[in-house]
mmCIF file of C-alpha atoms in Angstrom:
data_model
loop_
_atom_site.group_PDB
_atom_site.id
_atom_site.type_symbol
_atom_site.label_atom_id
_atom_site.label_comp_id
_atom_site.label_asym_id
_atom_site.label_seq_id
_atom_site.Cartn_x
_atom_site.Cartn_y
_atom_site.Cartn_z
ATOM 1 C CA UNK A 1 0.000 0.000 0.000
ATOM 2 C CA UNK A 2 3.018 1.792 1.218
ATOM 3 C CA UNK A 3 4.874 1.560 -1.960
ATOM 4 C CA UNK A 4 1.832 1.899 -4.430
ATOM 5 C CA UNK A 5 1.363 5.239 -2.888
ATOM 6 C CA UNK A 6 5.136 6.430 -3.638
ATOM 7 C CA UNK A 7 4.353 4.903 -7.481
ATOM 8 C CA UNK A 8 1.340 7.237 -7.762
ATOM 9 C CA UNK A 9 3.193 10.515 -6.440
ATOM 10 C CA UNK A 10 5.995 10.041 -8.608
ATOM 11 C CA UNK A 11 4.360 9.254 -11.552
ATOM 12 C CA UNK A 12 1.968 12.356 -10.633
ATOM 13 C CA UNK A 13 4.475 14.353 -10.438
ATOM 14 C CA UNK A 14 6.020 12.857 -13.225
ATOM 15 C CA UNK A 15 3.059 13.612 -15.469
ATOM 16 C CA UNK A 16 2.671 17.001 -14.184
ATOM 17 C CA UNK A 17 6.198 18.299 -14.390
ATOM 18 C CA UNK A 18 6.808 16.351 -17.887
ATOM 19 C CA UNK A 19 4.334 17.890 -19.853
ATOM 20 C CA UNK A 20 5.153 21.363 -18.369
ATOM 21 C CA UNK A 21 8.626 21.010 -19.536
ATOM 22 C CA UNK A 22 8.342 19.499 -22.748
ATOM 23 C CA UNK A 23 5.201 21.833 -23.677
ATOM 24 C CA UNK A 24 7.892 24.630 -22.826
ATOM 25 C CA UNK A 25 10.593 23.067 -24.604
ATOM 26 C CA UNK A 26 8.504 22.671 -27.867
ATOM 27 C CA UNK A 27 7.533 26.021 -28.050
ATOM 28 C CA UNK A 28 10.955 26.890 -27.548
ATOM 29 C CA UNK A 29 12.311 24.774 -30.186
ATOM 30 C CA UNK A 30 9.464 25.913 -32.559
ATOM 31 C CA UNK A 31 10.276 29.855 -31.845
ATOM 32 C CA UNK A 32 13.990 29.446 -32.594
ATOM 33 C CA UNK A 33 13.508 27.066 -35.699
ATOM 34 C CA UNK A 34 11.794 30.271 -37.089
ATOM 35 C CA UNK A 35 14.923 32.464 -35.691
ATOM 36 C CA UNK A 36 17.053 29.542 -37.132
ATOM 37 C CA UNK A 37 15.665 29.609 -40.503
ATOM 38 C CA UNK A 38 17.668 32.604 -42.596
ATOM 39 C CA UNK A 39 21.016 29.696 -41.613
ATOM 40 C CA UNK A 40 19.857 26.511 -43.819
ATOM 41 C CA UNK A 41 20.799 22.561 -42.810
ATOM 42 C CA UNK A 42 21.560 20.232 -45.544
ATOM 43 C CA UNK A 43 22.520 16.824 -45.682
ATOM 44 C CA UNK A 44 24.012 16.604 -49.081
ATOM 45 C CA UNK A 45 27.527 15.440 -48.846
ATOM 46 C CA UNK A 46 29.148 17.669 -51.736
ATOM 47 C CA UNK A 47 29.481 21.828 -51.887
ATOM 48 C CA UNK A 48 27.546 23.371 -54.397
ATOM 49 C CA UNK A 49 29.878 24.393 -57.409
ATOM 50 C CA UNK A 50 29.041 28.190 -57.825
ATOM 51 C CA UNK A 51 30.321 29.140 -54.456
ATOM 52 C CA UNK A 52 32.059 32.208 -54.153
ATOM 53 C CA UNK A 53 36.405 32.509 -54.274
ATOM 54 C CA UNK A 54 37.638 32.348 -50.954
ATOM 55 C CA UNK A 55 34.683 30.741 -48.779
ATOM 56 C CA UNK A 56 35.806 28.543 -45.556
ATOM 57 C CA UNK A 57 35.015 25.876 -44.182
ATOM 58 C CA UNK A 58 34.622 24.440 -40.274
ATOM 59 C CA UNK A 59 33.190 22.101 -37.975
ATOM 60 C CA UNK A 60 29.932 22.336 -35.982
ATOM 61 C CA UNK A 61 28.137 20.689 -33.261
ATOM 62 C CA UNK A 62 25.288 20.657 -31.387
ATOM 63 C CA UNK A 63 24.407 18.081 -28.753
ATOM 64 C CA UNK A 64 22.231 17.451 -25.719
ATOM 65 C CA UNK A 65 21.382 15.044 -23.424
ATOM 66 C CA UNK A 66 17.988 14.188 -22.461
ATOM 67 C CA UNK A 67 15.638 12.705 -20.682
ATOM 68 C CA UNK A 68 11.976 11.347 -20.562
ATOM 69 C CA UNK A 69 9.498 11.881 -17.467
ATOM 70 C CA UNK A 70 9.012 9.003 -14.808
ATOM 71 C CA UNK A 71 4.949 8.708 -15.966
ATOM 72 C CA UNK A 72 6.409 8.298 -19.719
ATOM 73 C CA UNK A 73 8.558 6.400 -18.782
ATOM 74 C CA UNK A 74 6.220 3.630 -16.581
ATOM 75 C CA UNK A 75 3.756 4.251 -20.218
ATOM 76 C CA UNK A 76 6.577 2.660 -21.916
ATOM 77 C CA UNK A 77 7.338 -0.086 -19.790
ATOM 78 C CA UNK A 78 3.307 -1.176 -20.232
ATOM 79 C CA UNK A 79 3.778 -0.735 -23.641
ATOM 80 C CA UNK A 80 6.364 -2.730 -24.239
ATOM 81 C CA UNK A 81 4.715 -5.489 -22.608
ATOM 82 C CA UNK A 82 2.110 -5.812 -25.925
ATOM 83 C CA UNK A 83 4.473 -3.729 -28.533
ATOM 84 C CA UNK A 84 3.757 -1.262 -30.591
ATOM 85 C CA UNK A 85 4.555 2.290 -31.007
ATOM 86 C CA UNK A 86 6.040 4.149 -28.615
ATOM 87 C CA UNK A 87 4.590 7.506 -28.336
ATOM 88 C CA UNK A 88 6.182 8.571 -25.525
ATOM 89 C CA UNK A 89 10.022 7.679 -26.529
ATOM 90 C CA UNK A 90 9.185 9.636 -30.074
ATOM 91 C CA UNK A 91 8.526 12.545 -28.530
ATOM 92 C CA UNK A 92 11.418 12.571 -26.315
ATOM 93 C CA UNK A 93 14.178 11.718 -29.510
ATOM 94 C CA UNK A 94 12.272 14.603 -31.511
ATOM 95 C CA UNK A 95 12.499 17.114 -28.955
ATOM 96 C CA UNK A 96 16.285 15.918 -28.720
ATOM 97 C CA UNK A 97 16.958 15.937 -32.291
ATOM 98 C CA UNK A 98 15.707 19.354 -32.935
ATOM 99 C CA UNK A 99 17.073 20.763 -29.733
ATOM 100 C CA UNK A 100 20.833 19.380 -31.536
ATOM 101 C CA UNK A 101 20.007 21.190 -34.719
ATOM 102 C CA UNK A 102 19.447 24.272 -33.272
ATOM 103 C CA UNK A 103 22.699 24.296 -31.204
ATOM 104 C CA UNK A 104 24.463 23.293 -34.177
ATOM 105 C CA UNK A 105 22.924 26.059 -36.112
ATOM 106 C CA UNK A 106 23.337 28.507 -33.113
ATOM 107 C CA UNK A 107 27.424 27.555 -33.393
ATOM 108 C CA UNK A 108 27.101 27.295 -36.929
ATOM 109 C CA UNK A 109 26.030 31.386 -36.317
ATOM 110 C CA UNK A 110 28.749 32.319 -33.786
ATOM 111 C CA UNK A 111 31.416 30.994 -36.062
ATOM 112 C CA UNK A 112 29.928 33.472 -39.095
ATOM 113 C CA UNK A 113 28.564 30.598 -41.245
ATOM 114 C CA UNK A 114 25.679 31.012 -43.247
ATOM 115 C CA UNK A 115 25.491 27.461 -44.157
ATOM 116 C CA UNK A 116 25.213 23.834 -43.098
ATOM 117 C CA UNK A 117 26.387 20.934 -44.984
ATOM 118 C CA UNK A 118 26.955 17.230 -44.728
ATOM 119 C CA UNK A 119 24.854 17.202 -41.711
ATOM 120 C CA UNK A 120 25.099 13.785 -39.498
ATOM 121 C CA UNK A 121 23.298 12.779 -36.322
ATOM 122 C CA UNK A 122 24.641 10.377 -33.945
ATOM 123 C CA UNK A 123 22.371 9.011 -31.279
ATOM 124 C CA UNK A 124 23.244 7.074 -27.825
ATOM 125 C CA UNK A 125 20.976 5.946 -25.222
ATOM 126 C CA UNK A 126 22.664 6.502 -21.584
ATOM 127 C CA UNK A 127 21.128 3.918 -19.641
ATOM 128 C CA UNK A 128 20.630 4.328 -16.190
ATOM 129 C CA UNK A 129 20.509 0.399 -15.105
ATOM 130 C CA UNK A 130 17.057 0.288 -14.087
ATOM 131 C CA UNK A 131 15.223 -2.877 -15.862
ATOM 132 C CA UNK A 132 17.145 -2.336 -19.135
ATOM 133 C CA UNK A 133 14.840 1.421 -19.336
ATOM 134 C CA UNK A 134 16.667 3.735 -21.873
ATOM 135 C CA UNK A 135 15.838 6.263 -19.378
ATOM 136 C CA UNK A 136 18.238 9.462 -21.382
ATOM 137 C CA UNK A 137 19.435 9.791 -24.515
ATOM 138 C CA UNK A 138 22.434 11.861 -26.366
ATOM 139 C CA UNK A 139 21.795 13.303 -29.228
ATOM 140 C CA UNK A 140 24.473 14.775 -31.255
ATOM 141 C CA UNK A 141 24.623 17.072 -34.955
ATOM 142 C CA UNK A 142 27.257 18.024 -36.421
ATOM 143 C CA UNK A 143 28.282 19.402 -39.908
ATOM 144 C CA UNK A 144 30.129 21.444 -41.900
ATOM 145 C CA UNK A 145 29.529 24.960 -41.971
ATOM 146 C CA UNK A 146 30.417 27.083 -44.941
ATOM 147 C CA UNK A 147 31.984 30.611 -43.816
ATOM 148 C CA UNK A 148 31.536 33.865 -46.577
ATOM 149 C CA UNK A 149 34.545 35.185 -47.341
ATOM 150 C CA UNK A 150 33.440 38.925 -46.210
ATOM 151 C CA UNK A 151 32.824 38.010 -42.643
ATOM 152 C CA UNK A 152 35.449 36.833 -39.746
ATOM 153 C CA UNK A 153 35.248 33.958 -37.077
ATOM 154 C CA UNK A 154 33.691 35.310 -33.566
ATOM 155 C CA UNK A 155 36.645 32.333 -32.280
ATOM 156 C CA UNK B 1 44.272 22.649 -38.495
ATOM 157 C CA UNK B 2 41.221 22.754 -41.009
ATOM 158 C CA UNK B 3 38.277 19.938 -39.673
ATOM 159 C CA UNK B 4 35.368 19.008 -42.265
ATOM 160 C CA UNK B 5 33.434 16.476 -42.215
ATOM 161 C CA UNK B 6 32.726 17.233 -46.268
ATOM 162 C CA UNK B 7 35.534 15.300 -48.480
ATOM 163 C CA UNK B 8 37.429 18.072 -49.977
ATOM 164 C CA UNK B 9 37.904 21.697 -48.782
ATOM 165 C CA UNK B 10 36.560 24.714 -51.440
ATOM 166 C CA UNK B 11 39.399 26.308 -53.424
ATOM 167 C CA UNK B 12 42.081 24.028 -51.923
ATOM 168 C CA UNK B 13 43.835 20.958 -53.366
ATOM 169 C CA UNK B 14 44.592 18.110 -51.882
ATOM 170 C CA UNK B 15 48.129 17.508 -52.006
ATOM 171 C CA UNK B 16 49.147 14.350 -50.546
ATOM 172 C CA UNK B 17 46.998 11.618 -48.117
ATOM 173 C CA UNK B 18 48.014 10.426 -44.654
ATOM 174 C CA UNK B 19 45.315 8.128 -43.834
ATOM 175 C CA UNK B 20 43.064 7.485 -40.925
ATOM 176 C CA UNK B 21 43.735 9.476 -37.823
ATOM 177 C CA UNK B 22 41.845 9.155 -34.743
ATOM 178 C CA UNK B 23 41.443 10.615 -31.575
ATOM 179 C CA UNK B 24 39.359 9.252 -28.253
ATOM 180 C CA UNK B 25 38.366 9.329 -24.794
ATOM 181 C CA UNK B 26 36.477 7.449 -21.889
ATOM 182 C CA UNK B 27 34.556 9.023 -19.424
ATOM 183 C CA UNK B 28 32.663 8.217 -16.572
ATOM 184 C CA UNK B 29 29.988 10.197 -14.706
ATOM 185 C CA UNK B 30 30.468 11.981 -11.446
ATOM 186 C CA UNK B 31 28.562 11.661 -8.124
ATOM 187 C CA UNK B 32 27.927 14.804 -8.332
ATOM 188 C CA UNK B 33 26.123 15.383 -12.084
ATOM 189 C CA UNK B 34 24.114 11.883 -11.439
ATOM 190 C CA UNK B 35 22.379 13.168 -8.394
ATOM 191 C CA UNK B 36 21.160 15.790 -10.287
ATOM 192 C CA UNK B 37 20.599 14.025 -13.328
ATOM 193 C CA UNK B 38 18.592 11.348 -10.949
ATOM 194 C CA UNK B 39 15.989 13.920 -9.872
ATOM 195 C CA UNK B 40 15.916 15.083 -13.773
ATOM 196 C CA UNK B 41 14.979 11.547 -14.437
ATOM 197 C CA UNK B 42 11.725 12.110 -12.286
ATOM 198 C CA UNK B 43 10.241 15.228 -14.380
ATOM 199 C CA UNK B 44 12.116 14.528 -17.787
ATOM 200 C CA UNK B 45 13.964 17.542 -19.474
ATOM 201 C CA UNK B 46 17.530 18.181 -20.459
ATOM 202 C CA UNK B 47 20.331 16.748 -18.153
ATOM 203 C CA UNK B 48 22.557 20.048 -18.497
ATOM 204 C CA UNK B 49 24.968 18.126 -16.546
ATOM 205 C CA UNK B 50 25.871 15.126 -19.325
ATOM 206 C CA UNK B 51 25.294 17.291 -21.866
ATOM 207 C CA UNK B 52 28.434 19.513 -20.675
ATOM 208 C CA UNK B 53 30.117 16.124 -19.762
ATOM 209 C CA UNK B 54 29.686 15.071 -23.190
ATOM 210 C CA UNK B 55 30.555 17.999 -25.075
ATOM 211 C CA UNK B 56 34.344 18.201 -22.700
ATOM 212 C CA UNK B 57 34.723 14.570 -23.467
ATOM 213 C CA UNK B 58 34.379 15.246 -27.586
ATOM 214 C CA UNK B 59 36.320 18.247 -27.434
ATOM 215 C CA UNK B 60 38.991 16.348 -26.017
ATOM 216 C CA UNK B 61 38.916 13.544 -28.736
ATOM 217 C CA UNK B 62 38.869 16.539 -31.336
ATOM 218 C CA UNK B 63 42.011 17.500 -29.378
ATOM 219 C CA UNK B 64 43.738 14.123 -29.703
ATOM 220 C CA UNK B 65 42.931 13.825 -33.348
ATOM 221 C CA UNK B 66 44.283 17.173 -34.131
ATOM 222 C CA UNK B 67 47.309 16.711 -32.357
ATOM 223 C CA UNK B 68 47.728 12.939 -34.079
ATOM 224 C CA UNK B 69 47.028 14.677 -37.463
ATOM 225 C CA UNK B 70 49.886 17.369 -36.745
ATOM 226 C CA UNK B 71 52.188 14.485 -36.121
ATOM 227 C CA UNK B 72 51.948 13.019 -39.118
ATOM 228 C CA UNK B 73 52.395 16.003 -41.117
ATOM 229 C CA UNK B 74 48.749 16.951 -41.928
ATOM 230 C CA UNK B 75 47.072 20.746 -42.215
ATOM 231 C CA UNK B 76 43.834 19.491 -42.169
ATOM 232 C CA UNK B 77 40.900 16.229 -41.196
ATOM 233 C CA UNK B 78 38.586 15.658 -43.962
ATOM 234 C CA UNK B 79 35.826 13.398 -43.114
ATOM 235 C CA UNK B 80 35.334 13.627 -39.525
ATOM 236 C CA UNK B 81 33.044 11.516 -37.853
ATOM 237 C CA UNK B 82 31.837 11.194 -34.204
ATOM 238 C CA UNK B 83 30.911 7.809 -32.725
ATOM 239 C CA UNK B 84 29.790 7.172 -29.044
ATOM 240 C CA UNK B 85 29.653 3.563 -27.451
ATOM 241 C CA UNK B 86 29.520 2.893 -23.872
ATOM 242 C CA UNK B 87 32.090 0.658 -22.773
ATOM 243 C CA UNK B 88 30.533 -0.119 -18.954
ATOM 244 C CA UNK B 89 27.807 1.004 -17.245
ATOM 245 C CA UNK B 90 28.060 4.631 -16.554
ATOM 246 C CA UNK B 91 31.093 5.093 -18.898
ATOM 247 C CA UNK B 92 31.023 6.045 -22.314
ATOM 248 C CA UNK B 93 33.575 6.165 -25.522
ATOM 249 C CA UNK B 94 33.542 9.102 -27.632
ATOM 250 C CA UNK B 95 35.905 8.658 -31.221
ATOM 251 C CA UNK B 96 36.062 10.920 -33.196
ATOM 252 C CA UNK B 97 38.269 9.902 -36.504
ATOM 253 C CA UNK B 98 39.048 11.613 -39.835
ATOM 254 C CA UNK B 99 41.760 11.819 -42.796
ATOM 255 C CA UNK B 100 44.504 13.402 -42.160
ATOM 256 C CA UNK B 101 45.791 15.069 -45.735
ATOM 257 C CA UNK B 102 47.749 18.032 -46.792
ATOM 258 C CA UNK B 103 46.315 20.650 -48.385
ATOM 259 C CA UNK B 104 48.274 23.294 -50.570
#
């Protein structure tokens, strides 16, 4: 009785708290997307060939770490008992996925790059043990940003 | 040293190739970062924490691999690539590995 009444606060508050923070966090990652737009992403691996003389080249990243809610979390676990899709998880690697973009456009930005190419995600789950839960997950972006010649490294 | 993760660099030539360099590192997680990251597990959100951890970690493998390409003679990585596997529980392997070449 004890124990089911710990389950139900957490997963209260996990509910609660969750969708706070990830209603926040979309509308977050949906007001810088439009901020983000005027410094475009690609994934194609080659350089278009009518750059302009003198353009350079770098390296960007973006990356963050994180995590889904303990009531998601406890929806997965039931879920994965019949299969199916999991709603909850495909929130949580969008949200992480976008959230990477945007840093990598944000450093993409600081470094005077107008441009994204070649852009590559690399995803790992960071497990935290508990009955083989991905609990947190790492997303990182990275890419090569393409640098006009007129303007000059912030680093 | 010029890092792209595109296979040739705009305007410049490649002059000569000096294969595969690498650079890596293994961290683990403090006490510290995993108590916080613990109660972040509860309410969901970003785990500021790992995400710094991480970032130091790659950093330093981009370090290694720039200072591997220098040895050999290189002026810039084409073809960088990041990979992450964890190695234990609570420890994790960032790579990051490129070409090393020398550009005119």
């Amino acid at each position: 009785m004890y124990e089911l009444g710990i389950l139900l606060i957490l997963l209260t508050v996990g509910y609660i708290f969750g969708r706070i923070a990830e209603q926040r966090h979309y509308r977050s990652i949906i007001r810088r997307e439009a901020a983000f737009r005027r410094i475009p992403v690609f994934a194609t691996r080659h350089l278009p060939d009518d750059l302009e003389p003198g353009v350079r080249t770098t390296l960007v990243t973006g990356s963050v770490v994180i995590s889904v809610d303990y009531f998601k979390r406890f929806l997965a676990g039931l879920r994965m008992l019949i299969g199916g899709r999991l709603k909850s998880y495909e929130s949580l690697i969008d949200r992480a996925r976008r959230e990477a973009v945007l840093r990598l456009q944000d450093q993409a930005r600081r470094k005077g790059g107008n441009r994204v190419f070649n852009v590559k995600f690399e995803t790992a789950s960071i497990s935290k043990g508990a009955k083989n839960t991905v609990g947190s997950v790492e997303v990182l972006a990275y890419g090569t940003a393409v640098i006009p010649p007129h303007r000059s490294t912030a680093e | 040293m010029l890092m792209t993760n595109l296979e040739s660099v705009p305007g410049r030539t490649i002059v000569r190739h000096l294969g595969l360099v690498q650079g890596s590192t293994v961290r683990a997680k403090n006490i510290g970062r995993d108590i916080m990251a613990g109660l972040k597990n509860l309410v969901g959100g970003e785990l500021k924490g790992y995400t710094e951890l991480l970032q130091e970690a790659r950093q330093e493998a981009l370090e290694r691999l720039t200072q591997q390409a220098a040895e050999v003679g290189a002026n810039a990585v084409l073809n960088v690539r990041f990979t992450t596997s964890s190695v234990a529980q609570g420890a994790a392997e960032l790579l990051a590995y490129g070409t090393a070449v020398e550009l005119d």
